[in-house]
PDB file of C-alpha atoms in Angstrom:
ATOM      1  CA  MET A   1      -0.015   0.038  -0.230  1.00 61.00           C
ATOM      2  CA  VAL A   2       1.508   3.297  -0.513  1.00 70.00           C
ATOM      3  CA  ASN A   3       1.490   6.371   1.675  1.00 77.00           C
ATOM      4  CA  ASN A   4       0.129   9.559   0.549  1.00 87.00           C
ATOM      5  CA  GLN A   5      -0.965  13.065   1.456  1.00 90.00           C
ATOM      6  CA  LEU A   6      -4.552  12.408   0.437  1.00 93.00           C
ATOM      7  CA  LYS A   7      -5.872  13.403   3.696  1.00 93.00           C
ATOM      8  CA  LYS A   8      -3.635  16.490   4.520  1.00 92.00           C
ATOM      9  CA  VAL A   9      -4.250  18.038   1.814  1.00 92.00           C
ATOM     10  CA  LEU A  10      -8.164  18.270   2.332  1.00 94.00           C
ATOM     11  CA  ASP A  11      -7.498  19.709   5.467  1.00 93.00           C
ATOM     12  CA  ASP A  12      -5.351  22.007   3.638  1.00 91.00           C
ATOM     13  CA  LYS A  13      -8.484  22.809   1.255  1.00 91.00           C
ATOM     14  CA  LYS A  14     -11.018  22.379   4.336  1.00 93.00           C
ATOM     15  CA  LEU A  15     -11.949  19.771   1.986  1.00 93.00           C
ATOM     16  CA  SER A  16     -14.164  16.083   3.671  1.00 94.00           C
ATOM     17  CA  PHE A  17     -14.268  12.944   1.866  1.00 94.00           C
ATOM     18  CA  SER A  18     -18.054  13.653   0.980  1.00 93.00           C
ATOM     19  CA  ASP A  19     -16.767  17.189  -0.641  1.00 93.00           C
ATOM     20  CA  LEU A  20     -14.487  14.538  -2.761  1.00 94.00           C
ATOM     21  CA  LYS A  21     -16.724  11.969  -3.259  1.00 93.00           C
ATOM     22  CA  LYS A  22     -19.423  14.801  -4.877  1.00 93.00           C
ATOM     23  CA  LEU A  23     -15.834  16.529  -7.350  1.00 92.00           C
ATOM     24  CA  LEU A  24     -15.737  13.033  -8.509  1.00 92.00           C
ATOM     25  CA  GLU A  25     -19.102  12.576  -9.578  1.00 91.00           C
ATOM     26  CA  THR A  26     -18.935  15.334 -11.740  1.00 89.00           C
ATOM     27  CA  LYS A  27     -16.292  13.802 -13.575  1.00 85.00           C
ATOM     28  CA  GLU A  28     -18.761  10.561 -13.720  1.00 88.00           C
ATOM     29  CA  ILE A  29     -16.455   8.595 -10.886  1.00 89.00           C
ATOM     30  CA  LYS A  30     -18.599   6.793  -8.597  1.00 90.00           C
ATOM     31  CA  ILE A  31     -16.987   6.031  -5.383  1.00 91.00           C
ATOM     32  CA  ASN A  32     -18.577   5.831  -1.450  1.00 92.00           C
ATOM     33  CA  ASN A  33     -16.373   7.847   1.157  1.00 91.00           C
ATOM     34  CA  SER A  34     -15.101   4.211   3.133  1.00 91.00           C
ATOM     35  CA  GLN A  35     -12.891   4.461  -0.310  1.00 92.00           C
ATOM     36  CA  LEU A  36     -11.657   7.250   0.111  1.00 92.00           C
ATOM     37  CA  SER A  37     -11.330   6.901   3.528  1.00 91.00           C
ATOM     38  CA  LEU A  38      -9.036   3.518   3.068  1.00 91.00           C
ATOM     39  CA  TYR A  39      -6.989   5.239   0.330  1.00 90.00           C
ATOM     40  CA  SER A  40      -6.099   7.972   2.109  1.00 91.00           C
ATOM     41  CA  ARG A  41      -5.162   5.929   4.858  1.00 89.00           C
ATOM     42  CA  GLY A  42      -3.336   3.684   2.781  1.00 85.00           C
ATOM     43  CA  LYS A  43      -4.904   0.616   3.414  1.00 87.00           C
ATOM     44  CA  ARG A  44      -6.393   0.208  -0.431  1.00 87.00           C
ATOM     45  CA  ASN A  45      -5.491   1.474  -3.461  1.00 84.00           C
ATOM     46  CA  PRO A  46      -7.075   2.313  -6.399  1.00 86.00           C
ATOM     47  CA  LYS A  47      -7.704  -0.640  -8.817  1.00 84.00           C
ATOM     48  CA  ASN A  48      -7.494   1.684 -11.816  1.00 83.00           C
ATOM     49  CA  LYS A  49      -4.728   3.637 -10.699  1.00 80.00           C
ATOM     50  CA  LYS A  50      -5.588   6.566 -13.055  1.00 84.00           C
ATOM     51  CA  MET A  51      -8.362   7.738 -10.001  1.00 89.00           C
ATOM     52  CA  TRP A  52      -4.905   8.915  -8.222  1.00 89.00           C
ATOM     53  CA  ILE A  53      -4.624  11.755 -11.023  1.00 86.00           C
ATOM     54  CA  ASP A  54      -8.718  12.122 -11.629  1.00 89.00           C
ATOM     55  CA  ILE A  55      -8.541  12.833  -7.566  1.00 92.00           C
ATOM     56  CA  ALA A  56      -5.252  15.468  -7.934  1.00 87.00           C
ATOM     57  CA  GLU A  57      -7.418  17.245 -11.298  1.00 88.00           C
ATOM     58  CA  VAL A  58     -10.850  17.491  -9.349  1.00 91.00           C
ATOM     59  CA  LEU A  59      -8.966  18.764  -6.114  1.00 92.00           C
ATOM     60  CA  GLN A  60      -6.609  21.107  -8.084  1.00 88.00           C
ATOM     61  CA  VAL A  61      -2.968  20.318  -7.147  1.00 86.00           C
ATOM     62  CA  ASP A  62      -0.394  18.186  -8.558  1.00 80.00           C
ATOM     63  CA  LEU A  63      -0.267  14.184  -8.056  1.00 80.00           C
ATOM     64  CA  GLN A  64       3.107  15.009  -6.490  1.00 78.00           C
ATOM     65  CA  GLU A  65       1.391  16.612  -3.391  1.00 84.00           C
ATOM     66  CA  ILE A  66      -0.669  13.721  -3.051  1.00 89.00           C
ATOM     67  CA  ILE A  67       1.953  11.036  -3.887  1.00 86.00           C
ATOM     68  CA  THR A  68       5.035  11.444  -1.830  1.00 79.00           C
ATOM     69  CA  ASP A  69       6.378   7.915  -2.254  1.00 77.00           C
ATOM     70  CA  ILE A  70       8.484   8.929  -5.420  1.00 74.00           C
ATOM     71  CA  ASN A  71       8.561   4.842  -6.635  1.00 76.00           C
ATOM     72  CA  TYR A  72       5.363   4.580  -6.680  1.00 79.00           C
ATOM     73  CA  TYR A  73       4.216   7.955  -8.285  1.00 76.00           C
ATOM     74  CA  LEU A  74       6.683   6.798 -11.425  1.00 74.00           C
ATOM     75  CA  SER A  75       5.258   3.528 -11.674  1.00 76.00           C
ATOM     76  CA  LEU A  76       1.735   4.827 -11.854  1.00 76.00           C
ATOM     77  CA  MET A  77       2.860   7.148 -14.583  1.00 73.00           C
ATOM     78  CA  ASN A  78       4.552   4.698 -16.378  1.00 71.00           C
ATOM     79  CA  GLU A  79       2.035   2.199 -16.063  1.00 71.00           C
ATOM     80  CA  ILE A  80      -1.133   5.314 -17.303  1.00 66.00           C
ATOM     81  CA  SER A  81       1.473   6.358 -19.952  1.00 62.00           C
ATOM     82  CA  GLU A  82       1.908   2.512 -20.956  1.00 60.00           C
ATOM     83  CA  ASN A  83      -2.093   2.568 -21.117  1.00 61.00           C
ATOM     84  CA  SER A  84      -1.950   5.468 -23.067  1.00 54.00           C
ATOM     85  CA  THR A  85      -0.425   4.690 -26.196  1.00 48.00           C
ATOM     86  CA  GLU A  86      -1.313   3.011 -28.890  1.00 43.00           C
ATOM     87  CA  LYS A  87      -0.581  -1.603 -28.434  1.00 43.00           C
ATOM     88  CA  ASN A  88       1.023  -1.963 -31.668  1.00 39.00           C
ATOM     89  CA  GLY A  89       2.355   1.066 -31.919  1.00 47.00           C
ATOM     90  CA  LYS A  90       5.591   1.545 -30.311  1.00 49.00           C
ATOM     91  CA  THR A  91       7.226   4.508 -28.750  1.00 50.00           C
ATOM     92  CA  GLU A  92      11.078   5.853 -29.677  1.00 50.00           C
ATOM     93  CA  ASN A  93      11.938   4.967 -26.225  1.00 55.00           C
ATOM     94  CA  GLU A  94      10.794   1.557 -26.463  1.00 57.00           C
ATOM     95  CA  LYS A  95      12.368   1.510 -29.668  1.00 52.00           C
ATOM     96  CA  THR A  96      15.194   2.099 -28.247  1.00 55.00           C
ATOM     97  CA  ASN A  97      15.391   0.170 -24.755  1.00 66.00           C
ATOM     98  CA  ASP A  98      14.790  -2.897 -27.482  1.00 77.00           C
ATOM     99  CA  SER A  99      18.124  -2.064 -29.729  1.00 84.00           C
ATOM    100  CA  LEU A 100      19.775  -1.773 -26.624  1.00 85.00           C
ATOM    101  CA  PHE A 101      18.494  -4.983 -24.879  1.00 85.00           C
ATOM    102  CA  GLN A 102      19.219  -6.693 -28.188  1.00 86.00           C
ATOM    103  CA  GLU A 103      22.835  -5.041 -28.004  1.00 89.00           C
ATOM    104  CA  LEU A 104      23.670  -5.958 -24.742  1.00 90.00           C
ATOM    105  CA  LEU A 105      22.295  -9.741 -25.042  1.00 87.00           C
ATOM    106  CA  SER A 106      24.658  -9.917 -28.045  1.00 90.00           C
ATOM    107  CA  LEU A 107      27.601  -9.239 -25.570  1.00 91.00           C
ATOM    108  CA  VAL A 108      26.708 -11.773 -22.333  1.00 90.00           C
ATOM    109  CA  ASP A 109      26.582 -15.704 -22.764  1.00 87.00           C
ATOM    110  CA  LYS A 110      22.770 -16.053 -22.895  1.00 82.00           C
ATOM    111  CA  ASN A 111      23.633 -19.332 -20.771  1.00 82.00           C
ATOM    112  CA  SER A 112      24.456 -17.630 -17.908  1.00 82.00           C
ATOM    113  CA  PRO A 113      21.605 -16.614 -15.737  1.00 81.00           C
ATOM    114  CA  SER A 114      23.554 -13.901 -13.681  1.00 82.00           C
ATOM    115  CA  GLU A 115      24.810 -12.266 -16.736  1.00 85.00           C
ATOM    116  CA  LEU A 116      21.720 -12.281 -18.372  1.00 83.00           C
ATOM    117  CA  GLU A 117      19.988 -10.665 -14.899  1.00 83.00           C
ATOM    118  CA  LYS A 118      22.401  -7.555 -15.681  1.00 87.00           C
ATOM    119  CA  VAL A 119      21.067  -7.125 -18.978  1.00 86.00           C
ATOM    120  CA  TYR A 120      17.652  -7.017 -17.251  1.00 85.00           C
ATOM    121  CA  ARG A 121      18.449  -4.889 -14.699  1.00 84.00           C
ATOM    122  CA  TYR A 122      20.383  -2.408 -17.010  1.00 89.00           C
ATOM    123  CA  CYS A 123      17.463  -2.027 -18.742  1.00 86.00           C
ATOM    124  CA  SER A 124      15.377  -1.222 -15.958  1.00 82.00           C
ATOM    125  CA  LEU A 125      17.899   0.725 -14.971  1.00 86.00           C
ATOM    126  CA  VAL A 126      17.929   3.101 -18.279  1.00 88.00           C
ATOM    127  CA  SER A 127      14.029   3.065 -18.245  1.00 84.00           C
ATOM    128  CA  ASN A 128      13.830   3.751 -14.473  1.00 84.00           C
ATOM    129  CA  PHE A 129      16.220   7.315 -15.326  1.00 89.00           C
ATOM    130  CA  GLU A 130      13.809   8.206 -18.680  1.00 88.00           C
ATOM    131  CA  ASN A 131      11.269   8.046 -16.137  1.00 86.00           C
ATOM    132  CA  LEU A 132      13.089  10.206 -13.612  1.00 88.00           C
ATOM    133  CA  SER A 133      13.909  12.668 -16.533  1.00 90.00           C
ATOM    134  CA  LYS A 134      10.161  13.142 -17.594  1.00 89.00           C
ATOM    135  CA  ALA A 135       8.941  13.402 -14.037  1.00 87.00           C
ATOM    136  CA  ILE A 136      11.806  16.383 -13.320  1.00 89.00           C
ATOM    137  CA  ASP A 137      10.512  18.228 -17.190  1.00 89.00           C
ATOM    138  CA  LYS A 138       7.243  17.850 -16.358  1.00 87.00           C
ATOM    139  CA  ALA A 139       7.248  19.256 -12.920  1.00 86.00           C
ATOM    140  CA  GLY A 140      10.683  20.887 -12.924  1.00 88.00           C
ATOM    141  CA  VAL A 141      13.747  21.247 -11.288  1.00 89.00           C
ATOM    142  CA  MET A 142      12.394  22.743  -8.549  1.00 89.00           C
ATOM    143  CA  ILE A 143       8.454  21.899  -6.763  1.00 87.00           C
ATOM    144  CA  LEU A 144       5.999  23.267  -4.204  1.00 84.00           C
ATOM    145  CA  VAL A 145       5.843  21.062  -1.315  1.00 80.00           C
ATOM    146  CA  SER A 146       2.900  22.124   1.360  1.00 79.00           C
ATOM    147  CA  SER A 147       4.275  22.904   5.421  1.00 76.00           C
ATOM    148  CA  GLY A 148       2.226  23.258   7.553  1.00 78.00           C
ATOM    149  CA  GLU A 149       0.292  26.211   6.189  1.00 83.00           C
ATOM    150  CA  ASN A 150       3.475  27.166   3.907  1.00 86.00           C
ATOM    151  CA  GLU A 151       4.442  25.813   0.788  1.00 86.00           C
ATOM    152  CA  ILE A 152       7.963  25.491   0.685  1.00 87.00           C
ATOM    153  CA  LYS A 153      10.097  25.414  -2.927  1.00 88.00           C
ATOM    154  CA  LYS A 154      12.600  21.877  -2.548  1.00 88.00           C
ATOM    155  CA  PRO A 155      14.310  20.451  -5.140  1.00 90.00           C
ATOM    156  CA  HIS A 156      12.520  17.450  -7.265  1.00 87.00           C
ATOM    157  CA  PRO A 157      12.724  14.272  -5.436  1.00 88.00           C
ATOM    158  CA  ALA A 158      13.650  12.430  -8.671  1.00 88.00           C
ATOM    159  CA  ILE A 159      17.095  14.053  -8.970  1.00 91.00           C
ATOM    160  CA  ALA A 160      18.564  12.433  -6.443  1.00 88.00           C
ATOM    161  CA  GLU A 161      16.632   9.222  -7.314  1.00 89.00           C
ATOM    162  CA  LYS A 162      18.209   9.873 -10.910  1.00 91.00           C
ATOM    163  CA  VAL A 163      21.539  10.103  -9.434  1.00 91.00           C
ATOM    164  CA  LYS A 164      21.606   6.954  -7.306  1.00 90.00           C
ATOM    165  CA  VAL A 165      19.895   5.388 -10.891  1.00 89.00           C
ATOM    166  CA  ASN A 166      22.979   6.676 -12.756  1.00 91.00           C
ATOM    167  CA  ALA A 167      25.469   5.691 -10.257  1.00 91.00           C
ATOM    168  CA  ALA A 168      24.056   1.744 -10.406  1.00 90.00           C
ATOM    169  CA  LEU A 169      24.341   2.365 -14.727  1.00 91.00           C
ATOM    170  CA  ILE A 170      27.788   3.106 -14.578  1.00 93.00           C
ATOM    171  CA  LYS A 171      28.815   0.857 -12.104  1.00 91.00           C
ATOM    172  CA  LEU A 172      26.903  -1.861 -14.323  1.00 91.00           C
ATOM    173  CA  ASP A 173      28.578  -0.450 -17.608  1.00 91.00           C
ATOM    174  CA  GLU A 174      31.821  -1.807 -15.851  1.00 92.00           C
ATOM    175  CA  PHE A 175      30.955  -5.131 -16.394  1.00 92.00           C
ATOM    176  CA  PHE A 176      29.373  -4.314 -20.341  1.00 92.00           C
ATOM    177  CA  GLU A 177      32.785  -2.637 -21.142  1.00 92.00           C
ATOM    178  CA  GLU A 178      34.621  -5.544 -20.343  1.00 92.00           C
ATOM    179  CA  LYS A 179      32.044  -7.756 -22.636  1.00 90.00           C
ATOM    180  CA  ARG A 180      32.582  -4.949 -25.610  1.00 89.00           C
ATOM    181  CA  ALA A 181      36.403  -4.970 -25.239  1.00 89.00           C
ATOM    182  CA  SER A 182      36.589  -8.917 -25.479  1.00 86.00           C
ATOM    183  CA  LYS A 183      33.896  -8.311 -28.590  1.00 78.00           C
ATOM    184  CA  PRO A 184      35.756  -7.153 -32.290  1.00 68.00           C
ATOM    185  CA  LYS A 185      33.094  -4.087 -32.822  1.00 60.00           C
ATOM    186  CA  ASN A 186      31.060  -3.713 -35.355  1.00 56.00           C
ATOM    187  CA  SER A 187      30.501  -0.324 -37.206  1.00 49.00           C
ATOM    188  CA  SER A 188      27.177  -0.002 -37.435  1.00 53.00           C
ATOM    189  CA  GLU A 189      26.276  -0.837 -32.987  1.00 53.00           C
ATOM    190  CA  LYS A 190      25.127   2.000 -31.059  1.00 56.00           C
ATOM    191  CA  ASP A 191      26.580   3.544 -28.515  1.00 59.00           C
ATOM    192  CA  TRP A 192      24.972   3.655 -25.208  1.00 56.00           C
ATOM    193  CA  SER A 193      27.770   5.172 -22.751  1.00 56.00           C
ATOM    194  CA  LYS A 194      25.715   8.087 -22.770  1.00 56.00           C
ATOM    195  CA  PHE A 195      23.752   6.756 -20.329  1.00 59.00           C
ATOM    196  CA  THR A 196      26.032   6.562 -17.731  1.00 53.00           C
ATOM    197  CA  LYS A 197      28.025  10.013 -18.509  1.00 51.00           C
TER     198      LYS A 197
END
């Protein structure tokens, strides 16, 4: 279950769960007060994660004011963007990630579970890095965070996460650099080291 600031946002706006229920009904979303209470206490998550976006919209706040857990926020944004893209067509990032996966796969011993795991982990980290970048681009480097009655500007929490992901990519890239060095260079291959610099 996810920790969130829904109750605090409602309190700051002097709204009740009933008020929120009525606001959501204007978007033709049927929900009851007990469900909203369970969401706010982190006892239950909406089946459709888009509910969090609807709640933020009707409350006229940024989603990050309600969902403060960066990992959940990113997974939520990722799931929503996956659902909104057409299943047949791939985005440029998906095409790039497929190419990266194929390139890394060509470097490792496919019979070695540990080497295969490194490929999957590297691709997952690259995807996380891209999602963190999108979150920062969307909200800006500095975000407003409610603190009691005041709002203070803080660096976007995704920045610190991006630094951690980048460090993990650099460490993991050492393994792939050794593999690249022992393999004959093909001039048509892309250079993926940009993710680690």
